PDB file of C-alpha atoms in Angstrom:
ATOM      1  CA  MET A   1     -24.288   5.385  26.257  1.00  0.00           C
ATOM      2  CA  SER A   2     -22.407   2.819  28.568  1.00  0.00           C
ATOM      3  CA  ASN A   3     -19.876   0.743  27.815  1.00  0.00           C
ATOM      4  CA  THR A   4     -19.433  -2.976  29.011  1.00  0.00           C
ATOM      5  CA  GLY A   5     -17.456  -5.698  28.339  1.00  0.00           C
ATOM      6  CA  SER A   6     -18.797  -8.544  26.407  1.00  0.00           C
ATOM      7  CA  THR A   7     -17.720 -12.188  25.956  1.00  0.00           C
ATOM      8  CA  SER A   8     -17.940 -13.956  22.600  1.00  0.00           C
ATOM      9  CA  ALA A   9     -17.046 -16.982  21.228  1.00  0.00           C
ATOM     10  CA  ALA A  10     -15.061 -17.376  18.103  1.00  0.00           C
ATOM     11  CA  ALA A  11     -15.735 -15.277  14.979  1.00  0.00           C
ATOM     12  CA  GLY A  12     -18.633 -12.983  16.328  1.00  0.00           C
ATOM     13  CA  GLY A  13     -19.851  -9.911  13.919  1.00  0.00           C
ATOM     14  CA  SER A  14     -22.669  -7.774  12.893  1.00  0.00           C
ATOM     15  CA  SER A  15     -23.091  -4.271  11.742  1.00  0.00           C
ATOM     16  CA  SER A  16     -24.272  -1.351  13.349  1.00  0.00           C
ATOM     17  CA  SER A  17     -23.077   2.068  15.383  1.00  0.00           C
ATOM     18  CA  ALA A  18     -20.878   3.126  17.406  1.00  0.00           C
ATOM     19  CA  ALA A  19     -20.632   5.025  20.791  1.00  0.00           C
ATOM     20  CA  SER A  20     -17.964   6.200  23.600  1.00  0.00           C
ATOM     21  CA  SER A  21     -15.171   4.568  25.594  1.00  0.00           C
ATOM     22  CA  SER A  22     -15.475   3.845  29.447  1.00  0.00           C
ATOM     23  CA  ASP A  23     -13.915   1.184  31.420  1.00  0.00           C
ATOM     24  CA  THR A  24     -16.641  -1.051  32.914  1.00  0.00           C
ATOM     25  CA  ALA A  25     -16.701  -4.722  32.111  1.00  0.00           C
ATOM     26  CA  SER A  26     -19.440  -7.148  32.636  1.00  0.00           C
ATOM     27  CA  ALA A  27     -20.102 -10.060  30.734  1.00  0.00           C
ATOM     28  CA  SER A  28     -22.566 -10.445  27.983  1.00  0.00           C
ATOM     29  CA  ALA A  29     -22.962 -13.111  25.033  1.00  0.00           C
ATOM     30  CA  SER A  30     -22.309 -12.153  21.573  1.00  0.00           C
ATOM     31  CA  ALA A  31     -23.242 -15.604  20.109  1.00  0.00           C
ATOM     32  CA  SER A  32     -21.690 -16.440  16.646  1.00  0.00           C
ATOM     33  CA  GLY A  33     -19.472 -19.467  16.748  1.00  0.00           C
ATOM     34  CA  SER A  34     -17.524 -21.559  19.530  1.00  0.00           C
ATOM     35  CA  ALA A  35     -14.537 -21.644  21.159  1.00  0.00           C
ATOM     36  CA  SER A  36     -14.766 -25.265  20.382  1.00  0.00           C
ATOM     37  CA  ALA A  37     -15.382 -25.449  17.277  1.00  0.00           C
ATOM     38  CA  SER A  38     -11.479 -24.833  16.285  1.00  0.00           C
ATOM     39  CA  GLY A  39     -10.363 -26.112  19.891  1.00  0.00           C
ATOM     40  CA  SER A  40      -6.830 -26.124  19.733  1.00  0.00           C
ATOM     41  CA  GLU A  41      -6.435 -27.961  16.389  1.00  0.00           C
ATOM     42  CA  SER A  42      -3.713 -27.040  14.164  1.00  0.00           C
ATOM     43  CA  ALA A  43      -5.074 -27.408  10.856  1.00  0.00           C
ATOM     44  CA  GLY A  44      -3.079 -25.734   8.106  1.00  0.00           C
ATOM     45  CA  SER A  45      -0.390 -24.452  11.161  1.00  0.00           C
ATOM     46  CA  GLY A  46       2.551 -27.592  10.470  1.00  0.00           C
ATOM     47  CA  GLY A  47       1.164 -29.242  13.480  1.00  0.00           C
ATOM     48  CA  MET A  48       1.158 -26.396  15.885  1.00  0.00           C
ATOM     49  CA  ASP A  49      -0.334 -27.368  19.719  1.00  0.00           C
ATOM     50  CA  PHE A  50      -2.085 -23.992  20.075  1.00  0.00           C
ATOM     51  CA  ALA A  51      -3.028 -24.715  23.557  1.00  0.00           C
ATOM     52  CA  ALA A  52       0.404 -25.004  24.923  1.00  0.00           C
ATOM     53  CA  ALA A  53       1.307 -21.549  23.826  1.00  0.00           C
ATOM     54  CA  LEU A  54      -1.548 -20.214  26.274  1.00  0.00           C
ATOM     55  CA  PRO A  55      -0.375 -18.311  29.043  1.00  0.00           C
ATOM     56  CA  GLU A  56      -1.518 -20.558  32.135  1.00  0.00           C
ATOM     57  CA  LYS A  57      -3.683 -17.382  33.530  1.00  0.00           C
ATOM     58  CA  ILE A  58      -5.746 -17.792  30.389  1.00  0.00           C
ATOM     59  CA  LYS A  59      -5.669 -21.286  29.971  1.00  0.00           C
ATOM     60  CA  SER A  60      -6.661 -21.608  33.523  1.00  0.00           C
ATOM     61  CA  ALA A  61      -9.505 -18.878  33.087  1.00  0.00           C
ATOM     62  CA  GLY A  62     -10.478 -20.239  29.367  1.00  0.00           C
ATOM     63  CA  VAL A  63     -10.810 -16.636  28.624  1.00  0.00           C
ATOM     64  CA  ILE A  64      -8.683 -13.933  26.967  1.00  0.00           C
ATOM     65  CA  LYS A  65      -9.200 -10.496  28.571  1.00  0.00           C
ATOM     66  CA  ILE A  66      -9.450  -7.736  25.600  1.00  0.00           C
ATOM     67  CA  GLY A  67      -8.610  -4.450  26.097  1.00  0.00           C
ATOM     68  CA  THR A  68     -10.063  -2.485  23.397  1.00  0.00           C
ATOM     69  CA  ASP A  69     -11.080   1.104  22.491  1.00  0.00           C
ATOM     70  CA  ALA A  70     -14.882   0.441  21.126  1.00  0.00           C
ATOM     71  CA  THR A  71     -15.052   4.082  19.398  1.00  0.00           C
ATOM     72  CA  TYR A  72     -13.120   2.929  16.082  1.00  0.00           C
ATOM     73  CA  GLN A  73     -15.576   1.814  13.682  1.00  0.00           C
ATOM     74  CA  PRO A  74     -15.031  -0.242  11.445  1.00  0.00           C
ATOM     75  CA  ASN A  75     -12.664  -1.840  13.604  1.00  0.00           C
ATOM     76  CA  GLU A  76     -13.663  -2.083  17.172  1.00  0.00           C
ATOM     77  CA  TYR A  77     -17.014  -0.576  18.102  1.00  0.00           C
ATOM     78  CA  LEU A  78     -20.176  -1.183  19.793  1.00  0.00           C
ATOM     79  CA  ASP A  79     -23.178  -2.625  18.400  1.00  0.00           C
ATOM     80  CA  ALA A  80     -26.818  -1.169  18.721  1.00  0.00           C
ATOM     81  CA  ASP A  81     -27.148  -3.000  22.212  1.00  0.00           C
ATOM     82  CA  GLY A  82     -24.397  -0.799  23.517  1.00  0.00           C
ATOM     83  CA  LYS A  83     -22.296  -3.495  24.821  1.00  0.00           C
ATOM     84  CA  THR A  84     -21.439  -5.990  22.622  1.00  0.00           C
ATOM     85  CA  VAL A  85     -18.239  -4.867  20.819  1.00  0.00           C
ATOM     86  CA  ILE A  86     -18.208  -5.749  16.885  1.00  0.00           C
ATOM     87  CA  GLY A  87     -16.058  -4.924  14.177  1.00  0.00           C
ATOM     88  CA  MET A  88     -13.384  -6.500  11.897  1.00  0.00           C
ATOM     89  CA  ASP A  89     -10.644  -6.244  14.905  1.00  0.00           C
ATOM     90  CA  VAL A  90     -13.043  -8.054  16.989  1.00  0.00           C
ATOM     91  CA  GLU A  91     -14.073 -11.004  14.392  1.00  0.00           C
ATOM     92  CA  LEU A  92     -10.380 -11.765  13.424  1.00  0.00           C
ATOM     93  CA  PHE A  93      -9.541 -12.069  17.098  1.00  0.00           C
ATOM     94  CA  ASP A  94     -12.248 -14.145  17.911  1.00  0.00           C
ATOM     95  CA  ALA A  95     -11.208 -16.292  15.369  1.00  0.00           C
ATOM     96  CA  ILE A  96      -7.700 -16.790  16.497  1.00  0.00           C
ATOM     97  CA  ALA A  97      -8.980 -17.643  20.042  1.00  0.00           C
ATOM     98  CA  ALA A  98     -10.795 -20.074  18.817  1.00  0.00           C
ATOM     99  CA  LYS A  99      -7.868 -21.645  17.547  1.00  0.00           C
ATOM    100  CA  PHE A 100      -6.317 -21.990  21.084  1.00  0.00           C
ATOM    101  CA  GLY A 101      -9.738 -23.060  22.318  1.00  0.00           C
ATOM    102  CA  VAL A 102     -10.551 -20.610  24.347  1.00  0.00           C
ATOM    103  CA  LYS A 103     -13.335 -17.674  24.098  1.00  0.00           C
ATOM    104  CA  THR A 104     -12.701 -13.855  24.671  1.00  0.00           C
ATOM    105  CA  GLU A 105     -14.104 -11.170  26.950  1.00  0.00           C
ATOM    106  CA  TRP A 106     -13.905  -7.516  25.446  1.00  0.00           C
ATOM    107  CA  ILE A 107     -13.662  -4.639  27.638  1.00  0.00           C
ATOM    108  CA  PRO A 108     -14.177  -1.458  26.590  1.00  0.00           C
ATOM    109  CA  THR A 109     -11.699   1.156  27.597  1.00  0.00           C
ATOM    110  CA  GLY A 110     -10.000   4.495  26.701  1.00  0.00           C
ATOM    111  CA  PHE A 111      -7.110   3.999  24.071  1.00  0.00           C
ATOM    112  CA  ASP A 112      -4.488   5.638  25.978  1.00  0.00           C
ATOM    113  CA  SER A 113      -4.785   3.349  28.864  1.00  0.00           C
ATOM    114  CA  ILE A 114      -4.463  -0.319  26.892  1.00  0.00           C
ATOM    115  CA  ILE A 115      -0.917  -0.742  26.958  1.00  0.00           C
ATOM    116  CA  LEU A 116      -0.557   0.026  30.357  1.00  0.00           C
ATOM    117  CA  GLY A 117      -3.351  -2.498  31.181  1.00  0.00           C
ATOM    118  CA  VAL A 118      -1.505  -5.206  29.324  1.00  0.00           C
ATOM    119  CA  SER A 119       1.569  -4.417  31.248  1.00  0.00           C
ATOM    120  CA  SER A 120      -0.167  -4.425  34.552  1.00  0.00           C
ATOM    121  CA  GLY A 121      -2.217  -7.935  33.841  1.00  0.00           C
ATOM    122  CA  LYS A 122      -5.603  -5.946  33.824  1.00  0.00           C
ATOM    123  CA  TYR A 123      -5.814  -7.250  30.184  1.00  0.00           C
ATOM    124  CA  ASP A 124      -4.170 -10.243  28.802  1.00  0.00           C
ATOM    125  CA  VAL A 125      -4.121  -8.412  25.180  1.00  0.00           C
ATOM    126  CA  GLY A 126      -4.800  -5.090  23.511  1.00  0.00           C
ATOM    127  CA  VAL A 127      -6.857  -5.124  20.440  1.00  0.00           C
ATOM    128  CA  SER A 128      -7.362  -1.901  19.034  1.00  0.00           C
ATOM    129  CA  SER A 129      -5.973  -0.797  15.715  1.00  0.00           C
ATOM    130  CA  PHE A 130      -2.424  -0.179  17.551  1.00  0.00           C
ATOM    131  CA  THR A 131       0.015   0.641  15.074  1.00  0.00           C
ATOM    132  CA  VAL A 132       3.451  -1.040  15.654  1.00  0.00           C
ATOM    133  CA  ASN A 133       6.317   1.346  16.407  1.00  0.00           C
ATOM    134  CA  ALA A 134       9.590   1.014  18.386  1.00  0.00           C
ATOM    135  CA  ASP A 135       8.524   2.674  21.124  1.00  0.00           C
ATOM    136  CA  ARG A 136       5.318   0.564  21.981  1.00  0.00           C
ATOM    137  CA  MET A 137       7.741  -2.600  21.338  1.00  0.00           C
ATOM    138  CA  LYS A 138      10.091  -1.021  24.221  1.00  0.00           C
ATOM    139  CA  GLU A 139       7.302  -1.497  26.693  1.00  0.00           C
ATOM    140  CA  VAL A 140       5.175  -4.676  24.927  1.00  0.00           C
ATOM    141  CA  THR A 141       5.369  -7.446  22.483  1.00  0.00           C
ATOM    142  CA  MET A 142       3.392  -6.742  19.392  1.00  0.00           C
ATOM    143  CA  VAL A 143       2.142  -8.977  16.640  1.00  0.00           C
ATOM    144  CA  SER A 144       1.436  -7.616  13.160  1.00  0.00           C
ATOM    145  CA  TYR A 145      -1.990  -8.599  11.672  1.00  0.00           C
ATOM    146  CA  PHE A 146      -2.856  -5.685   9.439  1.00  0.00           C
ATOM    147  CA  LYS A 147      -1.590  -2.357   7.655  1.00  0.00           C
ATOM    148  CA  ALA A 148      -3.240   1.232   7.286  1.00  0.00           C
ATOM    149  CA  GLY A 149      -1.668   4.706   6.825  1.00  0.00           C
ATOM    150  CA  THR A 150      -3.020   7.926   8.109  1.00  0.00           C
ATOM    151  CA  GLN A 151      -5.725   9.893   6.340  1.00  0.00           C
ATOM    152  CA  TRP A 152      -6.531  13.523   6.156  1.00  0.00           C
ATOM    153  CA  VAL A 153     -10.234  14.009   6.319  1.00  0.00           C
ATOM    154  CA  THR A 154     -12.338  17.504   6.118  1.00  0.00           C
ATOM    155  CA  GLN A 155     -15.846  18.353   5.493  1.00  0.00           C
ATOM    156  CA  LYS A 156     -17.366  17.891   2.274  1.00  0.00           C
ATOM    157  CA  GLY A 157     -15.732  20.056  -0.543  1.00  0.00           C
ATOM    158  CA  ASN A 158     -12.754  21.365   1.919  1.00  0.00           C
ATOM    159  CA  PRO A 159     -14.278  25.048   2.795  1.00  0.00           C
ATOM    160  CA  LYS A 160     -11.513  25.777   5.138  1.00  0.00           C
ATOM    161  CA  GLY A 161      -9.035  25.077   1.996  1.00  0.00           C
ATOM    162  CA  VAL A 162      -7.053  22.591   4.216  1.00  0.00           C
ATOM    163  CA  ASP A 163      -3.747  21.711   2.764  1.00  0.00           C
ATOM    164  CA  PRO A 164      -1.826  18.852   4.250  1.00  0.00           C
ATOM    165  CA  GLN A 165       1.428  20.171   3.233  1.00  0.00           C
ATOM    166  CA  ASN A 166       0.670  23.439   4.775  1.00  0.00           C
ATOM    167  CA  ALA A 167      -1.929  23.340   7.466  1.00  0.00           C
ATOM    168  CA  CYS A 168      -0.181  25.885   9.679  1.00  0.00           C
ATOM    169  CA  GLY A 169      -2.808  28.075  11.726  1.00  0.00           C
ATOM    170  CA  MET A 170      -5.380  25.212  11.303  1.00  0.00           C
ATOM    171  CA  LYS A 171      -7.354  23.481  13.979  1.00  0.00           C
ATOM    172  CA  VAL A 172      -6.876  19.853  13.538  1.00  0.00           C
ATOM    173  CA  ALA A 173      -8.801  16.884  15.551  1.00  0.00           C
ATOM    174  CA  VAL A 174      -6.957  13.624  16.680  1.00  0.00           C
ATOM    175  CA  GLN A 175      -7.713  10.685  18.887  1.00  0.00           C
ATOM    176  CA  LYS A 176      -5.561  10.840  22.142  1.00  0.00           C
ATOM    177  CA  GLY A 177      -2.957   8.417  22.239  1.00  0.00           C
ATOM    178  CA  THR A 178      -2.550   7.951  18.840  1.00  0.00           C
ATOM    179  CA  VAL A 179       0.510   7.973  16.473  1.00  0.00           C
ATOM    180  CA  GLN A 180      -1.747  10.821  14.674  1.00  0.00           C
ATOM    181  CA  VAL A 181      -0.930  13.113  17.904  1.00  0.00           C
ATOM    182  CA  ASP A 182       2.852  12.400  17.417  1.00  0.00           C
ATOM    183  CA  ASP A 183       2.236  13.351  13.612  1.00  0.00           C
ATOM    184  CA  LEU A 184       0.607  16.701  14.083  1.00  0.00           C
ATOM    185  CA  ASP A 185       2.991  17.787  17.045  1.00  0.00           C
ATOM    186  CA  ALA A 186       5.879  17.445  14.454  1.00  0.00           C
ATOM    187  CA  ARG A 187       3.811  19.335  11.634  1.00  0.00           C
ATOM    188  CA  SER A 188       2.788  22.120  14.043  1.00  0.00           C
ATOM    189  CA  LYS A 189       6.922  22.237  14.970  1.00  0.00           C
ATOM    190  CA  ALA A 190       7.580  22.757  11.495  1.00  0.00           C
ATOM    191  CA  CYS A 191       5.225  25.557  10.869  1.00  0.00           C
ATOM    192  CA  THR A 192       6.768  27.431  14.189  1.00  0.00           C
ATOM    193  CA  ASP A 193      10.313  26.739  13.086  1.00  0.00           C
ATOM    194  CA  ALA A 194       9.289  28.435   9.627  1.00  0.00           C
ATOM    195  CA  GLY A 195       7.818  31.493  11.651  1.00  0.00           C
ATOM    196  CA  LYS A 196       4.651  30.117  10.711  1.00  0.00           C
ATOM    197  CA  GLU A 197       1.403  30.085  12.878  1.00  0.00           C
ATOM    198  CA  ALA A 198       1.024  26.868  14.888  1.00  0.00           C
ATOM    199  CA  ILE A 199      -1.558  24.303  14.220  1.00  0.00           C
ATOM    200  CA  THR A 200      -3.867  24.001  17.014  1.00  0.00           C
ATOM    201  CA  PRO A 201      -4.391  20.333  17.817  1.00  0.00           C
ATOM    202  CA  LEU A 202      -7.971  19.290  19.012  1.00  0.00           C
ATOM    203  CA  VAL A 203      -7.620  16.001  21.263  1.00  0.00           C
ATOM    204  CA  ASP A 204     -10.425  13.616  22.332  1.00  0.00           C
ATOM    205  CA  PRO A 205      -9.930  10.090  23.623  1.00  0.00           C
ATOM    206  CA  ASP A 206     -13.234   9.244  21.338  1.00  0.00           C
ATOM    207  CA  GLN A 207     -13.087   8.721  17.622  1.00  0.00           C
ATOM    208  CA  ALA A 208     -16.616   9.443  17.194  1.00  0.00           C
ATOM    209  CA  LYS A 209     -16.367  13.082  18.933  1.00  0.00           C
ATOM    210  CA  VAL A 210     -13.101  13.690  16.710  1.00  0.00           C
ATOM    211  CA  THR A 211     -15.405  13.082  13.620  1.00  0.00           C
ATOM    212  CA  ALA A 212     -18.082  15.189  15.139  1.00  0.00           C
ATOM    213  CA  MET A 213     -15.908  18.016  15.511  1.00  0.00           C
ATOM    214  CA  VAL A 214     -14.733  18.269  11.507  1.00  0.00           C
ATOM    215  CA  GLN A 215     -18.350  17.226  10.772  1.00  0.00           C
ATOM    216  CA  SER A 216     -19.533  20.301  13.011  1.00  0.00           C
ATOM    217  CA  GLY A 217     -17.006  22.799  11.821  1.00  0.00           C
ATOM    218  CA  LYS A 218     -15.229  23.152  15.195  1.00  0.00           C
ATOM    219  CA  ALA A 219     -12.090  21.327  13.533  1.00  0.00           C
ATOM    220  CA  ASP A 220     -10.857  22.091  10.095  1.00  0.00           C
ATOM    221  CA  ALA A 221      -9.398  18.646   9.622  1.00  0.00           C
ATOM    222  CA  MET A 222      -8.943  15.303  11.350  1.00  0.00           C
ATOM    223  CA  LEU A 223      -6.095  12.853  11.299  1.00  0.00           C
ATOM    224  CA  VAL A 224      -6.925   9.082  11.554  1.00  0.00           C
ATOM    225  CA  ASP A 225      -6.304   5.654  10.233  1.00  0.00           C
ATOM    226  CA  LEU A 226      -7.888   4.896   7.119  1.00  0.00           C
ATOM    227  CA  PRO A 227     -10.224   2.133   7.762  1.00  0.00           C
ATOM    228  CA  PRO A 228     -12.319   4.834  10.466  1.00  0.00           C
ATOM    229  CA  ALA A 229     -11.687   7.645   8.005  1.00  0.00           C
ATOM    230  CA  ILE A 230     -13.797   5.943   5.166  1.00  0.00           C
ATOM    231  CA  ALA A 231     -16.287   4.712   7.743  1.00  0.00           C
ATOM    232  CA  ALA A 232     -16.537   8.171   8.987  1.00  0.00           C
ATOM    233  CA  VAL A 233     -17.651   9.090   5.269  1.00  0.00           C
ATOM    234  CA  ASP A 234     -20.595   6.706   5.689  1.00  0.00           C
ATOM    235  CA  LEU A 235     -21.468   7.279   8.912  1.00  0.00           C
ATOM    236  CA  THR A 236     -21.901  10.858   8.474  1.00  0.00           C
ATOM    237  CA  GLY A 237     -23.721  10.393   5.259  1.00  0.00           C
ATOM    238  CA  GLY A 238     -21.068  12.056   2.993  1.00  0.00           C
ATOM    239  CA  ALA A 239     -20.932  15.295   5.310  1.00  0.00           C
ATOM    240  CA  VAL A 240     -16.911  14.726   5.656  1.00  0.00           C
ATOM    241  CA  GLU A 241     -14.634  13.559   2.902  1.00  0.00           C
ATOM    242  CA  LEU A 242     -10.726  12.006   2.434  1.00  0.00           C
ATOM    243  CA  LEU A 243      -8.245  14.372   1.619  1.00  0.00           C
ATOM    244  CA  GLY A 244      -5.733  13.199  -0.568  1.00  0.00           C
ATOM    245  CA  GLU A 245      -4.410   9.643   0.262  1.00  0.00           C
ATOM    246  CA  GLN A 246      -3.187   8.181   3.439  1.00  0.00           C
ATOM    247  CA  TYR A 247       0.427   8.131   3.951  1.00  0.00           C
ATOM    248  CA  ASP A 248       3.048   6.483   6.273  1.00  0.00           C
ATOM    249  CA  SER A 249       1.409   3.064   6.200  1.00  0.00           C
ATOM    250  CA  ALA A 250       2.403   0.649   9.035  1.00  0.00           C
ATOM    251  CA  PRO A 251       1.340  -2.521  10.740  1.00  0.00           C
ATOM    252  CA  TYR A 252      -1.003  -2.787  13.007  1.00  0.00           C
ATOM    253  CA  GLY A 253      -0.419  -5.210  16.130  1.00  0.00           C
ATOM    254  CA  TYR A 254      -1.874  -6.807  19.027  1.00  0.00           C
ATOM    255  CA  VAL A 255      -0.431  -5.674  22.337  1.00  0.00           C
ATOM    256  CA  LEU A 256       1.159  -8.675  24.483  1.00  0.00           C
ATOM    257  CA  PRO A 257       2.966  -8.372  27.976  1.00  0.00           C
ATOM    258  CA  LYS A 258       6.533  -7.999  26.927  1.00  0.00           C
ATOM    259  CA  ASP A 259       7.572 -11.712  28.405  1.00  0.00           C
ATOM    260  CA  GLN A 260       4.927 -13.558  26.377  1.00  0.00           C
ATOM    261  CA  THR A 261       6.887 -14.341  23.313  1.00  0.00           C
ATOM    262  CA  ALA A 262       5.636 -17.783  23.150  1.00  0.00           C
ATOM    263  CA  PHE A 263       1.884 -16.897  22.963  1.00  0.00           C
ATOM    264  CA  ALA A 264       2.923 -14.315  20.430  1.00  0.00           C
ATOM    265  CA  GLU A 265       4.404 -16.937  18.173  1.00  0.00           C
ATOM    266  CA  GLY A 266       0.916 -18.889  18.389  1.00  0.00           C
ATOM    267  CA  ILE A 267      -0.620 -16.092  17.802  1.00  0.00           C
ATOM    268  CA  VAL A 268       1.357 -15.840  14.493  1.00  0.00           C
ATOM    269  CA  GLU A 269       0.566 -19.448  13.736  1.00  0.00           C
ATOM    270  CA  ALA A 270      -3.173 -18.858  14.164  1.00  0.00           C
ATOM    271  CA  LEU A 271      -3.107 -16.012  11.616  1.00  0.00           C
ATOM    272  CA  LYS A 272      -1.315 -17.926   9.042  1.00  0.00           C
ATOM    273  CA  ALA A 273      -3.577 -21.009   9.385  1.00  0.00           C
ATOM    274  CA  LEU A 274      -6.758 -18.400   9.063  1.00  0.00           C
ATOM    275  CA  GLU A 275      -4.829 -16.800   5.932  1.00  0.00           C
ATOM    276  CA  ALA A 276      -4.361 -20.250   4.416  1.00  0.00           C
ATOM    277  CA  ASP A 277      -8.266 -21.320   5.070  1.00  0.00           C
ATOM    278  CA  GLY A 278      -9.617 -18.132   3.762  1.00  0.00           C
ATOM    279  CA  THR A 279     -10.899 -17.268   7.222  1.00  0.00           C
ATOM    280  CA  TYR A 280      -8.496 -13.936   7.111  1.00  0.00           C
ATOM    281  CA  LYS A 281      -9.666 -12.411   3.954  1.00  0.00           C
ATOM    282  CA  GLN A 282     -13.252 -13.408   4.612  1.00  0.00           C
ATOM    283  CA  ILE A 283     -13.296 -11.299   7.680  1.00  0.00           C
ATOM    284  CA  LEU A 284     -11.621  -8.489   6.168  1.00  0.00           C
ATOM    285  CA  THR A 285     -13.795  -8.449   3.067  1.00  0.00           C
ATOM    286  CA  LYS A 286     -16.818  -8.135   5.295  1.00  0.00           C
ATOM    287  CA  TRP A 287     -15.732  -5.272   7.187  1.00  0.00           C
ATOM    288  CA  LYS A 288     -14.240  -3.709   3.735  1.00  0.00           C
ATOM    289  CA  THR A 289     -11.102  -3.503   5.167  1.00  0.00           C
ATOM    290  CA  GLU A 290      -9.204  -6.440   2.792  1.00  0.00           C
ATOM    291  CA  GLY A 291      -7.054  -3.387   1.169  1.00  0.00           C
ATOM    292  CA  GLY A 292      -4.748  -3.626   4.471  1.00  0.00           C
ATOM    293  CA  ALA A 293      -4.538  -7.680   4.163  1.00  0.00           C
ATOM    294  CA  ILE A 294      -0.994  -8.578   5.122  1.00  0.00           C
ATOM    295  CA  THR A 295       0.612 -11.883   4.838  1.00  0.00           C
ATOM    296  CA  ASP A 296       3.696 -11.288   6.951  1.00  0.00           C
ATOM    297  CA  PHE A 297       2.459 -11.671  10.222  1.00  0.00           C
ATOM    298  CA  ALA A 298       5.490 -11.440  12.594  1.00  0.00           C
ATOM    299  CA  VAL A 299       6.192 -10.890  16.574  1.00  0.00           C
ATOM    300  CA  ASN A 300       7.880  -7.289  17.099  1.00  0.00           C
ATOM    301  CA  PRO A 301       8.163  -6.853  13.102  1.00  0.00           C
ATOM    302  CA  SER A 302      10.778  -4.365  11.868  1.00  0.00           C
ATOM    303  CA  VAL A 303       9.374  -0.785  11.418  1.00  0.00           C
ATOM    304  CA  GLY A 304      10.592   2.478  10.131  1.00  0.00           C
TER     305      GLY A 304
END
């Protein structure tokens, strides 16, 4: 299935299944709502002039170009048409864009290319379940909007006997470019430092393929954020299951160019307005991700 970008008005979204990621972008309408519905009004935002916070490039185009890895259900993934990007992240950022009075163009690409794409100007914003961390904030500005941790996932019944506290010698799948790659590297080093067999990482840029490795038995387990872990159980009909509890919970952040702090502050105010009028909770509840709701939206938040 090929991936194409989708231009949407504010607050779009429906449910379906995911596909793979590529870097092709063409506009296709996702139609549910209108960017002009909220315009640049500042209801619940203390008089914020959202339009004034927009970078000139976005203001002139009337569209925010967004890089996203559309393989991460339920947060961002492709609808049944194979072109329209939907999900919790999509619907929430569409609602934010409406506050600024502009539309969104969602451009599927590889997760590990998004930050570079934002820094180079290829994308205006990166929205792809990015965990906020110090290394990323050295390169870009981030705005926190959600929170999730890492979850172990195995085949149903954990037939390989995976122990999260001792996964030495196991084959563990992770998505390329994610914090789970670093997590796995650290765990594997601890194994070899203790004279045990290293963990074998199975890395793929497509989260759907990572899940498939566990379902098929090619991987003994996978590490992934909690929302897509829960979705994986549903998508596989229960062929995989969660192992233990999520850990290292941290905020997700929108990715902006390093120098766009004014735009970032505007996004914070838009999030506050959406939280105040109930839209934020409504969107998260629709996508069954309300457990990750936060209220302390911030630009470059402090993280451990």
